[in-house]
Amino acid sequence: MFPLPAPMRAALDVAAQAAAAGEVPVGAVVVRDGAIIATGANAPRRLHDPTAHAEIQAIRAAAALLGRDRLEDCDLWVTLEPCAMCAGAIAHARIARLYYGASDPKGGAVEHGPRFFAQPTCHHLPDIYAGIGEGEAAGLLRDFFVARR
Ligand SMILES: [Zn+2]
């Protein structure tokens, strides 16, 4: 198999950690100048925060680290297609490139549902690359929900 790019490998590891903590396994990392500068694990249950999705956690950490609200020189890697809230945050952060793993026909908002970035009201369109590490990302989610049944 083709080896996964290091940032997606890292995002999948973060997703697995989220699963171990009882959260739906989604992980994200922010990359700047080829280096991972922030990670985010899905953590709404643990933090009692419905907005604590992996992407939001990673964007907040990266923005705090850089001391600014715009991350136009950063890329976001996430294991699952972002939801509408996270797509909005990605646009607000001016993320340059979005890489994601599994598609999410139910909650995704990039290629499904509201197709956030395709709306005329969307003020920032990142370059989007889907399906990276898709099998592994989907497998983590599948195993998580099977174990909870
Ligand atoms: Zn989200």
mmCIF file of C-alpha atoms and ligand atoms in Angstrom:
data_model
loop_
_atom_site.group_PDB
_atom_site.id
_atom_site.type_symbol
_atom_site.label_atom_id
_atom_site.label_comp_id
_atom_site.label_asym_id
_atom_site.label_seq_id
_atom_site.Cartn_x
_atom_site.Cartn_y
_atom_site.Cartn_z
ATOM 1 C CA MET A 1 0.000 0.000 0.000
ATOM 2 C CA PHE A 2 1.024 3.563 -0.665
ATOM 3 C CA PRO A 3 2.281 5.066 2.594
ATOM 4 C CA LEU A 4 0.078 7.780 4.013
ATOM 5 C CA PRO A 5 1.389 11.347 4.183
ATOM 6 C CA ALA A 6 2.773 11.993 7.675
ATOM 7 C CA PRO A 7 0.110 14.572 8.636
ATOM 8 C CA MET A 8 -2.723 12.119 7.882
ATOM 9 C CA ARG A 9 -0.850 9.406 9.780
ATOM 10 C CA ALA A 10 -0.704 11.806 12.746
ATOM 11 C CA ALA A 11 -4.390 12.759 12.408
ATOM 12 C CA LEU A 12 -5.358 9.075 12.400
ATOM 13 C CA ASP A 13 -3.304 8.508 15.556
ATOM 14 C CA VAL A 14 -5.142 11.417 17.214
ATOM 15 C CA ALA A 15 -8.458 9.903 16.082
ATOM 16 C CA ALA A 16 -7.525 6.574 17.672
ATOM 17 C CA GLN A 17 -6.722 8.409 20.909
ATOM 18 C CA ALA A 18 -10.155 10.068 20.774
ATOM 19 C CA ALA A 19 -11.776 6.640 20.449
ATOM 20 C CA ALA A 20 -9.827 5.380 23.451
ATOM 21 C CA ALA A 21 -11.247 8.345 25.405
ATOM 22 C CA GLY A 22 -14.795 7.378 24.411
ATOM 23 C CA GLU A 23 -15.190 10.056 21.743
ATOM 24 C CA VAL A 24 -16.192 9.520 18.133
ATOM 25 C CA PRO A 25 -12.779 8.964 16.496
ATOM 26 C CA VAL A 26 -11.944 12.024 14.468
ATOM 27 C CA GLY A 27 -8.516 13.652 14.487
ATOM 28 C CA ALA A 28 -7.042 16.748 12.872
ATOM 29 C CA VAL A 29 -3.656 18.417 12.554
ATOM 30 C CA VAL A 30 -2.544 21.826 11.293
ATOM 31 C CA VAL A 31 0.597 21.956 9.164
ATOM 32 C CA ARG A 32 2.727 25.021 8.514
ATOM 33 C CA ASP A 33 6.002 25.007 6.569
ATOM 34 C CA GLY A 34 5.864 21.219 6.437
ATOM 35 C CA ALA A 35 5.631 20.801 10.213
ATOM 36 C CA ILE A 36 2.680 19.826 12.384
ATOM 37 C CA ILE A 37 2.098 22.807 14.686
ATOM 38 C CA ALA A 38 -1.184 21.747 16.297
ATOM 39 C CA THR A 39 -3.368 18.693 16.758
ATOM 40 C CA GLY A 40 -7.031 18.354 17.641
ATOM 41 C CA ALA A 41 -8.978 15.364 18.895
ATOM 42 C CA ASN A 42 -12.745 15.208 18.762
ATOM 43 C CA ALA A 43 -13.727 15.864 22.401
ATOM 44 C CA PRO A 44 -17.284 17.220 22.833
ATOM 45 C CA ARG A 45 -18.208 14.675 25.515
ATOM 46 C CA ARG A 46 -15.057 15.043 27.557
ATOM 47 C CA LEU A 47 -15.085 18.857 27.395
ATOM 48 C CA HIS A 48 -18.887 19.276 27.595
ATOM 49 C CA ASP A 49 -18.541 21.386 24.481
ATOM 50 C CA PRO A 50 -20.590 20.601 21.382
ATOM 51 C CA THR A 51 -18.179 22.709 19.311
ATOM 52 C CA ALA A 52 -15.116 20.668 20.333
ATOM 53 C CA HIS A 53 -14.730 18.911 16.998
ATOM 54 C CA ALA A 54 -11.221 17.876 15.950
ATOM 55 C CA GLU A 55 -10.920 20.644 13.352
ATOM 56 C CA ILE A 56 -12.022 23.368 15.779
ATOM 57 C CA GLN A 57 -9.615 22.097 18.439
ATOM 58 C CA ALA A 58 -6.707 22.060 15.974
ATOM 59 C CA ILE A 59 -7.543 25.490 14.505
ATOM 60 C CA ARG A 60 -7.833 27.027 17.987
ATOM 61 C CA ALA A 61 -4.499 25.548 19.056
ATOM 62 C CA ALA A 62 -2.728 26.705 15.883
ATOM 63 C CA ALA A 63 -4.182 30.229 16.084
ATOM 64 C CA ALA A 64 -3.197 30.509 19.753
ATOM 65 C CA LEU A 65 0.316 29.287 18.965
ATOM 66 C CA LEU A 66 0.783 31.747 16.100
ATOM 67 C CA GLY A 67 -0.966 34.568 17.936
ATOM 68 C CA ARG A 68 -3.338 35.407 15.091
ATOM 69 C CA ASP A 69 -6.775 34.453 13.819
ATOM 70 C CA ARG A 70 -5.837 33.919 10.175
ATOM 71 C CA LEU A 71 -4.038 30.749 9.172
ATOM 72 C CA GLU A 72 -3.653 31.445 5.478
ATOM 73 C CA ASP A 73 -0.191 29.841 5.480
ATOM 74 C CA CYS A 74 -1.493 26.655 7.113
ATOM 75 C CA ASP A 75 -3.067 23.410 5.909
ATOM 76 C CA LEU A 76 -5.611 21.331 7.820
ATOM 77 C CA TRP A 77 -5.601 17.545 7.697
ATOM 78 C CA VAL A 78 -8.626 15.775 9.188
ATOM 79 C CA THR A 79 -9.719 12.144 9.127
ATOM 80 C CA LEU A 80 -13.372 12.836 8.275
ATOM 81 C CA GLU A 81 -15.194 15.182 5.930
ATOM 82 C CA PRO A 82 -15.817 18.379 7.940
ATOM 83 C CA CYS A 83 -19.317 19.286 9.111
ATOM 84 C CA ALA A 84 -20.930 22.664 8.390
ATOM 85 C CA MET A 85 -19.586 24.206 11.609
ATOM 86 C CA CYS A 86 -16.031 23.114 10.904
ATOM 87 C CA ALA A 87 -16.214 24.095 7.237
ATOM 88 C CA GLY A 88 -17.229 27.551 8.471
ATOM 89 C CA ALA A 89 -14.296 27.648 10.873
ATOM 90 C CA ILE A 90 -11.926 26.559 8.090
ATOM 91 C CA ALA A 91 -13.161 29.455 5.953
ATOM 92 C CA HIS A 92 -12.898 31.948 8.822
ATOM 93 C CA ALA A 93 -9.344 30.756 9.508
ATOM 94 C CA ARG A 94 -8.441 31.116 5.801
ATOM 95 C CA ILE A 95 -6.899 27.654 5.776
ATOM 96 C CA ALA A 96 -4.932 27.262 2.523
ATOM 97 C CA ARG A 97 -5.457 23.553 1.868
ATOM 98 C CA LEU A 98 -7.922 21.061 3.332
ATOM 99 C CA TYR A 99 -7.058 17.361 3.245
ATOM 100 C CA TYR A 100 -9.579 14.882 4.567
ATOM 101 C CA GLY A 101 -9.991 11.110 4.804
ATOM 102 C CA ALA A 102 -13.403 9.500 4.896
ATOM 103 C CA SER A 103 -16.525 10.995 3.345
ATOM 104 C CA ASP A 104 -19.439 11.639 5.691
ATOM 105 C CA PRO A 105 -22.730 11.413 3.791
ATOM 106 C CA LYS A 106 -24.712 12.099 6.989
ATOM 107 C CA GLY A 107 -22.858 14.971 8.630
ATOM 108 C CA GLY A 108 -20.366 16.163 6.030
ATOM 109 C CA ALA A 109 -20.722 19.607 4.498
ATOM 110 C CA VAL A 110 -18.018 19.623 1.823
ATOM 111 C CA GLU A 111 -19.242 17.105 -0.751
ATOM 112 C CA HIS A 112 -22.552 16.435 1.005
ATOM 113 C CA GLY A 113 -25.414 18.354 2.591
ATOM 114 C CA PRO A 114 -24.876 22.115 2.436
ATOM 115 C CA ARG A 115 -21.657 21.849 0.342
ATOM 116 C CA PHE A 116 -20.404 24.839 2.268
ATOM 117 C CA PHE A 117 -17.448 25.808 0.077
ATOM 118 C CA ALA A 118 -19.572 25.761 -3.075
ATOM 119 C CA GLN A 119 -21.991 28.388 -1.751
ATOM 120 C CA PRO A 120 -21.793 31.876 -3.246
ATOM 121 C CA THR A 121 -21.749 33.277 0.309
ATOM 122 C CA CYS A 122 -18.565 31.371 1.167
ATOM 123 C CA HIS A 123 -15.798 33.968 1.368
ATOM 124 C CA HIS A 124 -12.806 31.621 1.351
ATOM 125 C CA LEU A 125 -12.283 28.450 -0.646
ATOM 126 C CA PRO A 126 -9.339 26.260 0.369
ATOM 127 C CA ASP A 127 -7.813 23.771 -2.045
ATOM 128 C CA ILE A 128 -9.556 20.512 -1.145
ATOM 129 C CA TYR A 129 -8.138 16.987 -1.335
ATOM 130 C CA ALA A 130 -10.457 14.163 -0.245
ATOM 131 C CA GLY A 131 -10.029 10.444 0.343
ATOM 132 C CA ILE A 132 -6.547 10.433 1.885
ATOM 133 C CA GLY A 133 -6.366 7.570 4.389
ATOM 134 C CA GLU A 134 -10.061 7.064 3.786
ATOM 135 C CA GLY A 135 -10.093 3.311 4.491
ATOM 136 C CA GLU A 136 -8.343 3.609 7.816
ATOM 137 C CA ALA A 137 -10.385 6.624 8.930
ATOM 138 C CA ALA A 138 -13.653 4.886 8.064
ATOM 139 C CA GLY A 139 -12.440 1.706 9.787
ATOM 140 C CA LEU A 140 -11.799 3.578 13.044
ATOM 141 C CA LEU A 141 -15.338 4.984 12.949
ATOM 142 C CA ARG A 142 -16.867 1.626 12.044
ATOM 143 C CA ASP A 143 -15.050 -0.193 14.852
ATOM 144 C CA PHE A 144 -16.055 2.516 17.323
ATOM 145 C CA PHE A 145 -19.748 2.323 16.525
ATOM 146 C CA VAL A 146 -19.755 -1.493 16.354
ATOM 147 C CA ALA A 147 -18.163 -1.652 19.818
ATOM 148 C CA ARG A 148 -20.809 0.673 21.225
ATOM 149 C CA ARG A 149 -23.778 -1.251 19.859
HETATM 150 ZN ZN ZN B 1 -17.236 19.506 12.745
#
